[in-house]
XYZ file of C-alpha atoms in Angstrom:
542
model
C -97.580 51.268 74.816
C -99.225 48.779 76.893
C -97.625 47.139 79.944
C -97.081 43.676 78.312
C -95.272 45.420 75.262
C -92.690 47.272 77.737
C -91.957 44.525 78.851
C -91.448 42.858 75.742
C -88.998 45.263 74.438
C -86.824 45.382 77.750
C -86.388 42.537 78.119
C -86.010 41.364 73.631
C -85.360 45.042 72.158
C -81.827 44.208 72.506
C -80.885 41.038 72.930
C -82.791 39.209 69.532
C -82.831 43.175 67.355
C -79.778 42.100 65.989
C -81.060 38.384 64.889
C -84.648 39.454 63.850
C -83.054 42.546 61.790
C -81.405 39.248 59.822
C -85.020 37.911 58.824
C -86.145 41.155 58.560
C -83.984 41.734 56.046
C -83.873 38.734 54.366
C -87.131 39.155 53.639
C -86.793 42.144 51.992
C -84.228 40.251 49.729
C -86.836 37.653 49.007
C -89.359 41.149 47.904
C -86.490 42.157 45.546
C -84.963 39.383 43.936
C -87.254 40.460 40.661
C -85.766 43.796 40.200
C -81.624 43.343 41.113
C -79.358 40.685 40.729
C -77.391 41.423 44.500
C -80.605 40.730 45.740
C -79.234 36.994 45.571
C -76.607 38.048 47.353
C -78.051 40.040 50.353
C -80.283 36.953 50.272
C -78.075 33.774 50.813
C -75.720 36.852 53.430
C -79.377 37.791 55.601
C -80.095 34.450 55.542
C -77.027 32.874 56.773
C -77.182 35.277 59.612
C -80.214 34.484 60.741
C -79.111 30.426 60.770
C -76.630 31.957 62.335
C -78.810 32.706 64.785
C -80.843 29.636 65.554
C -77.567 27.560 66.148
C -76.559 30.927 68.659
C -79.512 29.715 70.854
C -78.948 25.756 70.046
C -75.390 25.483 71.616
C -74.407 24.842 75.083
C -70.560 25.761 74.751
C -71.595 30.272 75.089
C -74.314 32.045 77.164
C -73.064 34.593 75.478
C -75.192 33.784 72.746
C -77.976 31.643 73.728
C -78.433 35.229 75.110
C -77.778 37.145 72.171
C -77.692 35.352 68.740
C -75.621 37.013 66.970
C -74.227 40.226 67.462
C -72.970 37.967 70.859
C -70.068 37.474 67.708
C -68.706 40.485 68.018
C -67.358 40.015 71.328
C -65.459 37.149 70.138
C -64.449 39.335 66.938
C -62.630 41.542 69.346
C -61.428 39.716 71.105
C -59.618 37.144 68.452
C -58.250 40.006 66.360
C -56.634 41.886 70.016
C -57.556 40.834 73.427
C -56.966 43.173 75.296
C -60.262 45.033 73.660
C -62.006 42.326 75.329
C -61.316 44.475 78.510
C -62.104 47.790 77.647
C -65.534 46.924 75.207
C -66.480 44.282 76.811
C -65.749 44.143 80.250
C -64.934 47.798 81.318
C -61.434 49.551 82.014
C -58.947 48.400 83.999
C -59.389 50.760 87.016
C -62.776 49.280 87.062
C -62.322 46.031 86.796
C -62.389 44.057 90.589
C -60.699 41.120 88.227
C -57.532 41.120 85.737
C -57.807 39.774 82.519
C -55.060 37.680 83.367
C -56.688 36.605 86.114
C -59.555 35.192 84.266
C -58.049 34.552 82.004
C -56.252 32.000 83.912
C -59.642 30.931 84.862
C -61.221 30.314 81.689
C -58.641 27.966 80.659
C -59.042 25.949 83.069
C -62.681 25.523 83.738
C -62.316 24.802 79.600
C -60.140 22.912 79.787
C -57.401 24.333 77.863
C -53.958 24.418 78.094
C -52.921 27.073 80.512
C -49.014 26.606 79.152
C -47.430 30.056 78.214
C -44.336 30.648 76.223
C -41.620 33.488 77.155
C -41.934 32.600 81.186
C -43.111 35.498 83.647
C -45.553 38.660 82.151
C -45.245 39.857 85.777
C -42.051 42.268 85.934
C -40.127 40.617 88.420
C -38.985 43.747 89.909
C -41.999 45.021 90.298
C -42.076 46.063 93.984
C -44.687 43.415 95.395
C -44.061 40.930 93.177
C -43.308 37.627 95.132
C -43.148 34.306 94.672
C -42.440 30.781 96.124
C -39.180 29.322 96.712
C -38.184 25.166 95.179
C -36.339 22.353 96.681
C -33.700 21.328 94.858
C -34.979 18.006 95.828
C -39.235 18.562 94.310
C -41.487 16.490 95.823
C -43.764 13.081 93.512
C -47.359 13.139 94.796
C -49.922 10.762 93.857
C -52.811 12.752 93.798
C -53.750 16.532 94.282
C -56.995 15.515 96.886
C -55.932 17.561 99.099
C -58.119 17.342 102.120
C -59.040 18.479 105.395
C -60.497 17.209 108.477
C -62.856 19.646 109.875
C -64.653 18.714 113.987
C -62.849 15.347 114.159
C -64.336 15.578 117.847
C -68.151 15.871 116.343
C -70.487 12.798 115.732
C -69.948 13.385 112.108
C -66.742 15.162 111.369
C -65.736 16.567 107.403
C -63.015 15.589 104.994
C -62.776 18.508 103.225
C -61.084 19.603 100.168
C -58.439 22.511 100.907
C -60.039 24.499 97.269
C -65.007 24.980 98.035
C -67.330 27.313 96.321
C -67.504 30.754 98.819
C -71.038 31.074 100.057
C -73.378 32.443 97.510
C -76.941 32.776 97.540
C -80.054 31.506 95.263
C -81.976 34.604 95.157
C -78.254 36.412 94.323
C -77.885 33.342 91.722
C -79.902 32.019 89.053
C -81.063 28.645 89.307
C -79.289 27.481 87.015
C -76.407 29.071 88.227
C -77.144 26.782 91.559
C -77.760 23.842 89.713
C -74.616 24.040 87.802
C -72.257 24.649 91.098
C -73.531 22.205 93.169
C -73.975 19.203 90.417
C -69.758 20.651 90.277
C -69.195 20.262 93.469
C -70.807 16.757 94.094
C -68.560 16.011 91.038
C -65.543 16.756 92.790
C -66.315 15.734 96.149
C -65.616 19.266 97.248
C -68.349 22.034 99.199
C -70.986 24.095 98.260
C -72.166 26.855 100.599
C -75.365 28.007 100.514
C -74.772 31.843 101.571
C -76.888 33.104 104.205
C -80.140 32.966 101.399
C -80.493 28.986 102.655
C -81.209 26.028 101.076
C -83.452 26.259 98.463
C -84.861 23.212 96.154
C -81.842 23.985 93.490
C -78.749 22.862 95.482
C -80.481 19.425 96.506
C -81.017 18.407 92.986
C -77.698 16.530 92.364
C -76.504 16.072 96.136
C -73.868 17.521 95.964
C -72.136 18.294 100.076
C -73.379 21.540 101.572
C -72.426 24.376 104.145
C -75.848 26.074 105.627
C -74.610 29.613 106.397
C -76.528 30.429 108.806
C -76.843 34.967 108.427
C -78.794 37.528 110.648
C -81.889 36.646 108.533
C -81.855 33.457 109.737
C -83.118 32.338 106.494
C -84.544 28.399 106.660
C -85.040 28.636 110.230
C -86.514 31.551 111.006
C -90.537 32.586 112.862
C -92.051 35.235 110.866
C -90.655 37.896 113.227
C -87.493 37.294 112.267
C -85.870 35.148 115.513
C -84.540 31.781 115.048
C -87.003 28.624 115.307
C -84.773 26.063 116.445
C -87.484 23.072 114.389
C -86.953 24.420 111.146
C -83.178 24.435 111.704
C -82.997 21.150 113.026
C -85.133 19.900 110.411
C -82.704 21.056 107.516
C -79.242 21.196 109.624
C -79.863 16.905 110.580
C -80.118 16.091 106.169
C -76.658 13.806 105.371
C -76.343 16.309 102.735
C -75.883 19.092 105.238
C -71.967 18.515 106.554
C -72.015 22.073 108.537
C -72.829 24.661 109.714
C -71.971 28.173 108.927
C -72.223 31.152 111.039
C -72.449 34.488 109.188
C -71.113 37.374 111.419
C -70.242 39.588 108.761
C -68.951 39.153 104.727
C -65.854 41.405 103.782
C -68.208 42.639 100.839
C -70.416 44.981 103.054
C -68.690 43.857 106.791
C -71.509 45.906 108.934
C -74.429 46.244 106.875
C -77.916 44.011 106.720
C -79.158 43.735 103.215
C -82.901 44.155 101.914
C -84.207 42.012 98.788
C -87.094 43.949 97.202
C -90.280 42.414 97.223
C -90.228 42.303 93.052
C -87.103 40.210 92.992
C -89.237 37.806 96.614
C -90.192 34.744 93.977
C -92.034 31.865 94.975
C -88.513 30.059 94.889
C -86.754 32.182 97.255
C -89.906 33.082 99.197
C -89.886 29.227 100.060
C -86.082 28.715 100.716
C -86.149 31.791 103.102
C -89.163 31.158 104.634
C -90.125 34.615 104.355
C -93.836 35.572 102.626
C -93.466 35.734 98.221
C -93.828 38.947 96.791
C -92.301 41.189 100.306
C -88.925 43.607 100.955
C -86.775 40.404 102.460
C -85.034 42.075 105.597
C -81.773 40.628 106.531
C -80.449 42.396 109.277
C -76.904 43.686 110.334
C -76.794 42.154 113.554
C -77.653 38.319 115.197
C -81.026 38.519 117.511
C -80.043 34.563 118.755
C -76.864 35.921 120.912
C -75.890 39.007 122.266
C -72.480 38.467 124.730
C -69.348 36.198 122.539
C -70.400 34.423 125.567
C -74.353 33.538 123.923
C -72.424 32.306 120.276
C -69.925 29.804 121.912
C -73.501 28.510 123.698
C -75.587 29.184 121.126
C -72.758 26.925 118.568
C -73.678 24.276 121.680
C -76.780 24.494 120.752
C -76.703 24.392 117.180
C -74.006 21.480 117.131
C -77.010 19.143 119.085
C -79.740 20.278 117.290
C -78.097 19.308 114.233
C -76.904 16.092 115.109
C -73.216 17.459 115.956
C -71.947 18.259 112.942
C -69.271 20.691 112.771
C -70.259 24.032 113.733
C -68.252 27.592 113.012
C -68.501 30.694 111.823
C -67.666 33.964 109.366
C -66.806 37.159 110.307
C -64.726 39.804 108.454
C -62.301 41.226 111.013
C -63.508 44.871 112.211
C -63.359 46.765 115.507
C -59.805 43.745 116.854
C -61.010 44.661 120.598
C -64.849 42.096 119.400
C -62.415 39.128 118.234
C -60.413 39.027 120.886
C -63.115 38.904 122.952
C -64.898 35.971 120.927
C -61.658 34.477 121.714
C -61.543 34.627 125.274
C -64.973 33.160 125.494
C -63.579 30.199 124.080
C -61.274 30.197 127.382
C -63.304 31.077 129.919
C -66.059 28.834 128.431
C -64.042 26.020 126.921
C -66.116 25.738 124.133
C -64.689 26.561 120.630
C -66.163 26.267 117.171
C -64.832 23.625 115.107
C -64.104 26.443 112.393
C -63.996 29.482 111.936
C -63.784 31.562 107.962
C -62.157 34.374 107.718
C -63.471 36.778 104.881
C -61.472 39.555 103.827
C -62.669 42.997 102.473
C -61.661 42.337 98.503
C -64.484 39.599 98.066
C -67.389 40.825 96.445
C -71.379 40.851 96.152
C -73.800 41.416 93.992
C -74.381 44.321 95.305
C -73.513 47.315 98.085
C -72.860 50.761 98.976
C -70.022 51.693 96.849
C -67.965 52.947 100.988
C -68.865 49.042 102.045
C -67.213 47.775 99.213
C -64.104 50.282 99.288
C -63.962 51.064 102.631
C -64.863 48.841 105.563
C -62.931 45.972 106.996
C -59.658 44.001 107.266
C -58.310 42.544 104.057
C -58.022 38.558 103.769
C -53.790 39.114 104.922
C -54.649 41.111 108.184
C -57.900 39.538 109.094
C -56.309 35.946 108.967
C -53.552 36.934 110.212
C -54.387 38.090 113.314
C -57.175 35.319 113.868
C -54.167 32.858 113.245
C -52.318 34.849 115.913
C -54.372 34.947 118.297
C -55.396 31.290 118.422
C -51.638 30.008 118.140
C -51.028 32.376 121.240
C -54.266 31.171 123.175
C -52.587 26.762 122.046
C -55.948 25.818 120.048
C -54.526 26.769 117.085
C -54.607 23.213 116.709
C -58.764 22.536 116.946
C -60.158 24.977 115.171
C -59.439 24.722 111.478
C -59.334 28.005 109.638
C -60.477 29.393 106.252
C -60.950 32.492 104.370
C -62.164 33.807 101.513
C -60.980 36.654 99.127
C -60.430 37.167 95.519
C -58.081 33.473 96.114
C -58.225 32.418 92.075
C -54.814 30.636 91.275
C -52.479 28.091 93.257
C -50.504 30.480 94.166
C -53.256 32.100 95.589
C -54.015 29.573 97.295
C -50.271 28.428 98.446
C -49.688 32.310 99.921
C -53.042 31.518 101.507
C -51.441 28.674 103.051
C -48.783 30.692 104.500
C -50.812 32.807 106.953
C -52.424 30.316 108.212
C -55.384 29.321 106.443
C -56.292 25.692 106.752
C -58.065 25.703 103.176
C -59.986 28.336 100.936
C -63.292 29.610 99.124
C -63.548 31.398 95.763
C -66.686 32.675 94.963
C -66.035 34.569 91.379
C -63.816 32.638 90.697
C -66.648 29.738 90.383
C -68.667 32.205 89.101
C -66.326 32.426 86.019
C -66.068 28.875 85.044
C -70.026 29.474 84.770
C -69.296 31.692 82.236
C -69.556 34.951 83.665
C -67.517 37.593 81.912
C -67.567 40.637 84.961
C -70.161 43.174 83.071
C -71.209 44.600 86.554
C -75.127 43.520 86.000
C -75.935 41.277 89.231
C -78.254 43.789 90.143
C -80.046 44.017 88.018
C -81.275 41.236 86.280
C -79.657 41.883 83.278
C -76.180 39.438 83.385
C -75.908 38.153 79.257
C -74.651 34.956 81.207
C -77.260 33.829 83.143
C -75.170 34.040 85.560
C -76.885 35.980 88.304
C -80.009 36.634 87.321
C -84.287 35.873 88.293
C -85.495 36.372 84.335
C -85.895 32.511 83.422
C -84.796 33.543 79.788
C -81.581 34.761 80.653
C -80.438 32.169 82.588
C -81.414 29.125 79.940
C -78.614 30.342 78.010
C -77.103 28.876 80.935
C -76.523 24.964 80.916
C -76.563 22.918 83.475
C -74.627 19.811 82.273
C -71.838 22.126 79.866
C -71.179 24.321 83.671
C -71.309 21.876 85.885
C -68.517 20.017 84.108
C -66.047 23.432 83.802
C -67.247 23.774 87.665
C -65.119 20.314 88.100
C -62.318 21.580 85.646
C -61.646 24.092 87.175
C -61.603 23.657 90.819
C -59.368 19.872 89.486
C -57.227 22.196 87.133
C -56.365 24.508 90.322
C -55.330 21.500 92.257
C -53.851 20.193 90.088
C -51.256 23.155 89.768
C -50.891 23.745 93.548
C -50.123 19.512 93.547
C -47.295 20.506 91.315
C -46.199 24.296 93.560
C -46.353 20.986 96.483
C -44.064 19.560 94.475
C -40.894 22.178 93.168
C -41.237 23.365 97.008
C -40.416 19.732 98.154
C -43.307 19.459 100.419
C -45.929 16.401 100.631
C -49.260 18.018 100.842
C -50.089 22.618 100.796
C -50.720 22.710 104.993
C -46.512 22.478 104.908
C -46.291 25.925 103.746
C -45.400 28.906 105.837
C -44.333 32.144 105.481
C -41.267 30.494 105.430
C -41.664 29.607 101.598
C -42.803 33.131 99.853
C -40.513 35.497 99.208
C -42.065 39.634 98.861
C -40.250 42.538 96.495
C -40.356 45.756 99.213
C -38.148 47.301 96.012
C -36.244 47.229 93.314
C -33.289 46.136 95.197
C -34.815 44.614 98.090
C -36.904 41.237 98.753
C -38.579 40.072 102.272
C -39.478 36.117 103.254
C -42.853 36.498 104.469
C -42.050 35.071 107.845
C -39.873 38.662 108.632
C -42.503 41.173 107.273
C -45.179 39.518 108.913
C -46.038 39.913 112.790
C -46.377 35.978 113.753
C -46.512 34.839 117.844
C -45.028 31.771 119.345
C -47.835 30.059 120.864
C -49.236 29.698 124.479
C -47.841 33.717 124.209
C -51.593 35.299 125.676
C -51.391 32.343 128.139
C -48.035 33.573 129.186
C -49.323 37.475 129.121
C -47.318 38.241 126.493
C -48.072 41.076 123.912
C -45.559 41.983 121.679
C -47.111 44.092 118.516
C -48.829 45.998 119.450
C -52.322 45.355 118.573
C -52.794 43.115 121.274
C -51.599 45.506 123.805
C -53.137 47.912 122.616
C -56.313 45.704 122.245
C -56.445 42.944 123.904
C -56.913 44.734 127.312
C -60.191 46.061 125.632
C -61.604 43.005 125.297
C -64.837 41.423 127.026
C -66.315 38.123 126.855
C -69.442 39.579 127.937
C -69.981 42.256 125.748
C -68.926 43.271 122.329
C -68.515 46.265 123.386
C -64.744 47.312 124.514
C -64.389 47.587 128.781
C -62.079 50.688 127.940
C -60.444 52.821 125.827
């Protein structure tokens, strides 16, 4: 079979086969009209299905139907007959799916603007171990709106007033051009931030003018020399763009911490090559470690350098906690150098990616609760918490998820897959194959055309808007004025059928200045704090 025919067959045989078969059978029915009266019924049926396929291709609401005319209706039919079938026949079983059907339903309803109210009360067993709730007040507050914001880098020349809920790092290349366009337009309309991911700033990030957080990874994409080292001039040219609000140095990510990445040359299109500053058609390597710094003190120097090159914009870093002494070494470097990042984003091991080794997704990196709490406690113990804003990411979907993260010390939350669901992602888990059925994670131009940018941008906006509205209602119910006032004293956790505890009584929290006073009240600090060296990521001794 010729190569062009193989390609045509691979791209179209499943997606359009049912629709094309309808037209073929309609034509065959015409030939049978003179011999069989029932041929009229077949003609009407198959002609109707063929026209339905035309409508599917033209409509903009459902990406699945644009990519799978006629046959795509089976998904909605199964869901209509029994919603549970969608879990097993369309999106995989419970063990394989990273998010529950209930979590995805929350996003879909809020993104589409459908009512998210439910009858008959909670659908969870309130006596199950692990069940959590936020305590309410007899005197709820009344807030005027839900545009909750925090100021990041107030000491900088160009501080950023950020929403408490933003789009987490997802690169162009991992996501399609249409997905990037829709996300950024939604961010622009809702006045919240869009993290570029380490794949740098593409032309698609710039079209709609939404606020950008530029993530600088170990590959220095968008600011690299030919040998992969950091290029200051290229960085400054991008960083001084008014659309770029903050710079985030990626030390590690929750989905595959300690692991570099490779984008195969076949996937390095002209657009991706231009955004990343790499040769088209050649493997694009992202090293596991940075070359611009090798010690915690050098990291502090790099932060200062990026501030100067960007025109004094807020600069921070993202990490998933691994060896505690390495994080403690960074904290000691802050003390010794007098330099503090404007923000730190803690990525949990729950975080996702398009493709990563199984062991890394399941067994490497600290979960968000342990990582965020460790960073928060360290900064509190050093009297640095007021100088550094804390963000977090890792399976944040609902308003309660945001409230819980803030109870652990976060100032704001980022979400990746929540916004992917808003784009229409059905969690088919074909991100790495290029065969995404909804056009979210593919570079196939025909597949991604199913994702209609204006429609999906509105869904991104609605998901953000409705989630923050739900957060407003939680804050009001708790008798507070801002989600930043939520603490571990507000969240209750069930540890058995007959016992519950406040998070504040379950988790360790340091007192202000405790580490400066030489107090090491918890095991992790007693064991690892003495090992930390601000001049090396290696431990002093064991």
